[in-house]
PDB file of C-alpha atoms in Angstrom:
ATOM      1  CA  MET F   1      10.907  -3.058   3.183  1.00 80.00           C
ATOM      2  CA  ASP F   2      10.407  -4.318   6.693  1.00 83.00           C
ATOM      3  CA  ALA F   3       7.028  -4.378   8.434  1.00 83.00           C
ATOM      4  CA  ARG F   4       7.876  -1.455  10.708  1.00 85.00           C
ATOM      5  CA  ASP F   5       8.635   0.851   7.784  1.00 88.00           C
ATOM      6  CA  LYS F   6       5.483  -0.272   5.959  1.00 88.00           C
ATOM      7  CA  GLN F   7       3.503   0.568   9.098  1.00 88.00           C
ATOM      8  CA  VAL F   8       5.104   4.025   9.243  1.00 88.00           C
ATOM      9  CA  LEU F   9       4.169   4.757   5.622  1.00 88.00           C
ATOM     10  CA  ARG F  10       0.646   3.457   6.173  1.00 88.00           C
ATOM     11  CA  SER F  11       0.101   5.479   9.355  1.00 87.00           C
ATOM     12  CA  LEU F  12       1.333   8.736   7.769  1.00 87.00           C
ATOM     13  CA  ARG F  13      -0.219   8.134   4.344  1.00 86.00           C
ATOM     14  CA  LEU F  14      -2.678  11.050   4.465  1.00 86.00           C
ATOM     15  CA  ASP F  15      -0.088  13.432   5.905  1.00 86.00           C
ATOM     16  CA  LEU F  16       2.360  12.506   3.163  1.00 86.00           C
ATOM     17  CA  CYS F  17      -0.278  13.013   0.479  1.00 83.00           C
ATOM     18  CA  ALA F  18      -1.011  16.484   1.818  1.00 83.00           C
ATOM     19  CA  GLU F  19       2.604  17.643   2.290  1.00 82.00           C
ATOM     20  CA  LEU F  20       4.677  15.915  -0.370  1.00 78.00           C
ATOM     21  CA  LEU F  21       5.211  16.629  -4.069  1.00 81.00           C
ATOM     22  CA  VAL F  22       6.794  13.547  -5.601  1.00 82.00           C
ATOM     23  CA  GLU F  23       7.006  14.843  -9.173  1.00 80.00           C
ATOM     24  CA  GLY F  24      10.353  16.615  -8.675  1.00 81.00           C
ATOM     25  CA  LEU F  25      13.501  15.411  -6.966  1.00 87.00           C
ATOM     26  CA  VAL F  26      11.824  12.700  -4.886  1.00 88.00           C
ATOM     27  CA  MET F  27      10.800  10.603  -7.863  1.00 89.00           C
ATOM     28  CA  GLN F  28      13.998  11.283  -9.821  1.00 90.00           C
ATOM     29  CA  TYR F  29      16.201  10.340  -6.872  1.00 91.00           C
ATOM     30  CA  LEU F  30      14.278   7.090  -6.325  1.00 91.00           C
ATOM     31  CA  TYR F  31      14.633   6.316 -10.044  1.00 91.00           C
ATOM     32  CA  GLN F  32      18.365   7.134 -10.005  1.00 91.00           C
ATOM     33  CA  GLU F  33      18.919   4.827  -7.028  1.00 91.00           C
ATOM     34  CA  GLY F  34      17.041   1.941  -8.689  1.00 91.00           C
ATOM     35  CA  ILE F  35      14.097   1.963  -6.316  1.00 90.00           C
ATOM     36  CA  LEU F  36      11.661   2.970  -9.059  1.00 90.00           C
ATOM     37  CA  THR F  37      11.626   1.563 -12.566  1.00 90.00           C
ATOM     38  CA  GLU F  38      10.849   3.507 -15.721  1.00 91.00           C
ATOM     39  CA  SER F  39       7.415   1.898 -15.658  1.00 89.00           C
ATOM     40  CA  ASP F  40       6.867   3.028 -12.049  1.00 89.00           C
ATOM     41  CA  VAL F  41       7.808   6.612 -12.959  1.00 90.00           C
ATOM     42  CA  GLN F  42       5.389   6.599 -15.904  1.00 91.00           C
ATOM     43  CA  GLU F  43       2.608   5.145 -13.757  1.00 90.00           C
ATOM     44  CA  ILE F  44       3.131   7.827 -11.096  1.00 89.00           C
ATOM     45  CA  ARG F  45       3.242  10.628 -13.682  1.00 90.00           C
ATOM     46  CA  ALA F  46       0.012   9.343 -15.245  1.00 90.00           C
ATOM     47  CA  GLN F  47      -1.896  10.199 -12.068  1.00 89.00           C
ATOM     48  CA  VAL F  48      -3.975  13.364 -12.331  1.00 88.00           C
ATOM     49  CA  THR F  49      -3.334  15.103  -8.995  1.00 88.00           C
ATOM     50  CA  ASN F  50      -0.285  15.457  -6.774  1.00 87.00           C
ATOM     51  CA  GLN F  51      -2.086  13.522  -4.037  1.00 88.00           C
ATOM     52  CA  ARG F  52      -2.772  10.615  -6.405  1.00 89.00           C
ATOM     53  CA  LYS F  53       0.886  10.667  -7.497  1.00 89.00           C
ATOM     54  CA  THR F  54       1.992  10.460  -3.864  1.00 89.00           C
ATOM     55  CA  MET F  55      -0.499   7.655  -3.176  1.00 89.00           C
ATOM     56  CA  MET F  56       0.810   5.720  -6.159  1.00 90.00           C
ATOM     57  CA  LEU F  57       4.390   6.134  -4.928  1.00 90.00           C
ATOM     58  CA  LEU F  58       3.338   4.971  -1.453  1.00 89.00           C
ATOM     59  CA  ASP F  59       1.655   1.928  -3.027  1.00 89.00           C
ATOM     60  CA  ILE F  60       4.811   1.041  -4.969  1.00 90.00           C
ATOM     61  CA  LEU F  61       7.484   1.671  -2.304  1.00 89.00           C
ATOM     62  CA  PRO F  62       6.741  -1.237   0.089  1.00 88.00           C
ATOM     63  CA  ALA F  63       7.405  -3.775  -2.653  1.00 86.00           C
ATOM     64  CA  ARG F  64      10.707  -2.242  -3.796  1.00 85.00           C
ATOM     65  CA  GLY F  65      13.087  -4.026  -1.449  1.00 86.00           C
ATOM     66  CA  PRO F  66      14.876  -3.483   1.854  1.00 86.00           C
ATOM     67  CA  LYS F  67      16.592  -0.222   0.804  1.00 89.00           C
ATOM     68  CA  ALA F  68      13.370   1.469  -0.300  1.00 89.00           C
ATOM     69  CA  PHE F  69      12.500   3.242   2.960  1.00 90.00           C
ATOM     70  CA  GLU F  70      16.020   4.551   3.633  1.00 91.00           C
ATOM     71  CA  THR F  71      16.351   5.731   0.042  1.00 91.00           C
ATOM     72  CA  PHE F  72      12.934   7.391   0.275  1.00 90.00           C
ATOM     73  CA  LEU F  73      14.133   9.267   3.379  1.00 90.00           C
ATOM     74  CA  GLU F  74      17.258  10.371   1.477  1.00 91.00           C
ATOM     75  CA  SER F  75      15.068  11.646  -1.380  1.00 90.00           C
ATOM     76  CA  LEU F  76      13.260  14.079   0.909  1.00 89.00           C
ATOM     77  CA  GLN F  77      15.917  16.835   0.699  1.00 86.00           C
ATOM     78  CA  GLU F  78      13.278  19.398  -0.298  1.00 86.00           C
ATOM     79  CA  PHE F  79      10.977  18.277   2.521  1.00 87.00           C
ATOM     80  CA  PRO F  80      13.062  18.076   5.729  1.00 87.00           C
ATOM     81  CA  TRP F  81       9.962  18.381   7.944  1.00 89.00           C
ATOM     82  CA  VAL F  82       8.442  15.322   6.254  1.00 87.00           C
ATOM     83  CA  LYS F  83      11.677  13.390   6.745  1.00 88.00           C
ATOM     84  CA  ASP F  84      11.713  14.380  10.440  1.00 90.00           C
ATOM     85  CA  LYS F  85       8.095  13.283  10.829  1.00 90.00           C
ATOM     86  CA  LEU F  86       8.826   9.890   9.224  1.00 89.00           C
ATOM     87  CA  GLU F  87      11.903   9.313  11.381  1.00 89.00           C
ATOM     88  CA  ALA F  88      10.023  10.292  14.556  1.00 89.00           C
ATOM     89  CA  LYS F  89       7.162   7.938  13.701  1.00 88.00           C
ATOM     90  CA  ARG F  90       9.666   5.180  12.913  1.00 86.00           C
ATOM     91  CA  ASN F  91      11.263   5.567  16.350  1.00 85.00           C
ATOM     92  CA  GLU F  92       7.825   5.614  17.983  1.00 83.00           C
ATOM     93  CA  VAL F  93       6.832   2.405  16.188  1.00 74.00           C
ATOM     94  CA  MET F  94      10.061   0.760  17.384  1.00 66.00           C
ATOM     95  CA  LEU F  95       9.173   1.553  20.983  1.00 55.00           C
ATOM     96  CA  VAL F  96       5.706   0.013  20.813  1.00 50.00           C
ATOM     97  CA  ALA F  97       6.297  -2.892  18.461  1.00 46.00           C
ATOM     98  CA  PRO F  98       3.561  -5.548  18.708  1.00 50.00           C
ATOM     99  CA  THR F  99       4.249  -9.140  19.629  1.00 54.00           C
ATOM    100  CA  ASP F 100       4.486 -11.712  16.822  1.00 52.00           C
ATOM    101  CA  ASP F 101       0.846 -12.804  17.095  1.00 54.00           C
ATOM    102  CA  GLU F 102      -0.576  -9.286  17.412  1.00 54.00           C
ATOM    103  CA  ILE F 103      -1.644  -6.778  14.785  1.00 53.00           C
ATOM    104  CA  PRO F 104      -2.107  -3.185  16.004  1.00 54.00           C
ATOM    105  CA  GLY F 105      -5.720  -2.063  16.125  1.00 53.00           C
ATOM    106  CA  ILE F 106      -7.231  -5.528  15.570  1.00 55.00           C
ATOM    107  CA  LEU F 107      -8.599  -7.579  18.428  1.00 57.00           C
ATOM    108  CA  GLN F 108      -7.335 -11.171  18.765  1.00 60.00           C
ATOM    109  CA  HIS F 109     -10.793 -12.752  18.491  1.00 59.00           C
ATOM    110  CA  THR F 110     -11.280 -10.904  15.185  1.00 60.00           C
ATOM    111  CA  LEU F 111      -8.100 -12.421  13.782  1.00 59.00           C
ATOM    112  CA  LYS F 112      -9.140 -15.963  14.729  1.00 66.00           C
ATOM    113  CA  ASN F 113     -12.514 -15.864  12.928  1.00 70.00           C
ATOM    114  CA  PRO F 114     -12.912 -15.646   9.148  1.00 70.00           C
ATOM    115  CA  PRO F 115     -14.945 -12.664   7.923  1.00 71.00           C
ATOM    116  CA  THR F 116     -18.672 -13.035   7.363  1.00 76.00           C
ATOM    117  CA  ASP F 117     -20.241 -12.521   3.934  1.00 74.00           C
ATOM    118  CA  GLN F 118     -21.576  -9.194   5.178  1.00 80.00           C
ATOM    119  CA  GLN F 119     -18.071  -8.077   6.199  1.00 77.00           C
ATOM    120  CA  ILE F 120     -16.619  -9.192   2.854  1.00 74.00           C
ATOM    121  CA  ASN F 121     -19.317  -7.238   0.968  1.00 75.00           C
ATOM    122  CA  LYS F 122     -18.672  -4.146   3.095  1.00 79.00           C
ATOM    123  CA  LEU F 123     -14.942  -4.431   2.371  1.00 75.00           C
ATOM    124  CA  ALA F 124     -15.624  -4.884  -1.354  1.00 74.00           C
ATOM    125  CA  ARG F 125     -17.757  -1.715  -1.422  1.00 75.00           C
ATOM    126  CA  GLY F 126     -15.023   0.247   0.345  1.00 77.00           C
ATOM    127  CA  LEU F 127     -12.052  -0.839  -1.760  1.00 74.00           C
ATOM    128  CA  GLY F 128     -13.075   0.789  -5.013  1.00 71.00           C
ATOM    129  CA  PRO F 129     -10.765   0.944  -8.039  1.00 69.00           C
ATOM    130  CA  GLU F 130      -7.570   0.359  -6.008  1.00 73.00           C
ATOM    131  CA  TRP F 131      -8.632  -3.191  -5.124  1.00 78.00           C
ATOM    132  CA  GLU F 132      -6.215  -4.818  -7.580  1.00 81.00           C
ATOM    133  CA  TYR F 133      -3.155  -3.190  -5.987  1.00 78.00           C
ATOM    134  CA  ILE F 134      -4.319  -4.305  -2.575  1.00 79.00           C
ATOM    135  CA  VAL F 135      -4.881  -7.966  -3.457  1.00 77.00           C
ATOM    136  CA  LEU F 136      -1.593  -8.081  -5.365  1.00 79.00           C
ATOM    137  CA  SER F 137       0.198  -6.894  -2.235  1.00 77.00           C
ATOM    138  CA  LEU F 138      -1.580  -9.672  -0.313  1.00 74.00           C
ATOM    139  CA  GLY F 139      -0.049 -12.327  -2.533  1.00 76.00           C
ATOM    140  CA  LEU F 140      -2.499 -12.910  -5.380  1.00 77.00           C
ATOM    141  CA  THR F 141      -1.300 -13.004  -8.958  1.00 81.00           C
ATOM    142  CA  GLN F 142      -2.510 -11.155 -12.045  1.00 83.00           C
ATOM    143  CA  THR F 143      -3.902 -14.499 -13.211  1.00 85.00           C
ATOM    144  CA  ASP F 144      -6.121 -14.748 -10.106  1.00 81.00           C
ATOM    145  CA  ILE F 145      -7.380 -11.213 -10.674  1.00 82.00           C
ATOM    146  CA  TYR F 146      -8.000 -11.844 -14.372  1.00 84.00           C
ATOM    147  CA  ARG F 147     -10.042 -14.954 -13.576  1.00 84.00           C
ATOM    148  CA  CYS F 148     -12.217 -13.053 -11.105  1.00 83.00           C
ATOM    149  CA  LYS F 149     -12.695 -10.243 -13.627  1.00 84.00           C
ATOM    150  CA  ALA F 150     -13.614 -12.744 -16.339  1.00 88.00           C
ATOM    151  CA  ASN F 151     -16.155 -14.432 -14.058  1.00 86.00           C
ATOM    152  CA  HIS F 152     -17.831 -11.071 -13.296  1.00 84.00           C
ATOM    153  CA  PRO F 153     -17.038  -8.738 -16.216  1.00 84.00           C
ATOM    154  CA  TYR F 154     -19.658  -6.089 -15.390  1.00 84.00           C
ATOM    155  CA  ASN F 155     -19.626  -6.018 -11.586  1.00 84.00           C
ATOM    156  CA  ILE F 156     -16.523  -4.772  -9.754  1.00 81.00           C
ATOM    157  CA  GLN F 157     -17.979  -5.548  -6.332  1.00 80.00           C
ATOM    158  CA  SER F 158     -18.516  -9.184  -7.354  1.00 83.00           C
ATOM    159  CA  GLN F 159     -14.944  -9.352  -8.668  1.00 82.00           C
ATOM    160  CA  ILE F 160     -13.606  -8.089  -5.346  1.00 81.00           C
ATOM    161  CA  THR F 161     -15.904 -10.314  -3.275  1.00 80.00           C
ATOM    162  CA  GLU F 162     -14.872 -13.429  -5.194  1.00 81.00           C
ATOM    163  CA  THR F 163     -11.206 -12.521  -4.905  1.00 77.00           C
ATOM    164  CA  ILE F 164     -11.418 -12.067  -1.137  1.00 73.00           C
ATOM    165  CA  ASP F 165     -13.745 -14.981  -0.452  1.00 71.00           C
ATOM    166  CA  GLU F 166     -12.454 -17.612  -2.874  1.00 66.00           C
ATOM    167  CA  HIS F 167      -8.810 -16.967  -2.182  1.00 62.00           C
ATOM    168  CA  GLN F 168      -9.286 -16.632   1.576  1.00 64.00           C
ATOM    169  CA  LEU F 169      -7.070 -13.574   1.815  1.00 54.00           C
ATOM    170  CA  TRP F 170      -7.514 -13.397   5.567  1.00 47.00           C
ATOM    171  CA  LEU F 171      -5.516 -16.636   5.871  1.00 49.00           C
ATOM    172  CA  LYS F 172      -2.492 -15.425   3.903  1.00 47.00           C
ATOM    173  CA  ASP F 173       0.598 -14.039   5.633  1.00 43.00           C
TER     174      ASP F 173
END
């Protein structure tokens, strides 16, 4: 999935969680088209609420290849207003695409300086139980996560802090 489509999903994440039910045709269509695996479907179904199911789908989609966004749009037959909203946001993002060295919403001087220990701790407190999915999407491996968990078996915040700090996630592309 290209960066523009990831940005669209990220910017409409809360709207999608409020308006979308992925349990029905959406998930089955994505499975039929090979975007979701059997394991993905089981992981989504294991979530307790519809919002959590949608969040899980939105976490999985960006890593499912270049056809994932288009196929996701096709799966929204029951939710034409959601599809329209996604397409409108996609066109809007195309019109105001950032330059190569620019990330929307982040000042340039912030990007050039590594985070302080205080900022890393604040981030670690805010990530919560989804931290593993986030660092995996940033390029770490399960082995890296396991090592950090083994070093701090009883303190999730320390696991997260070590992962961010030791692996210098702010330097990865």
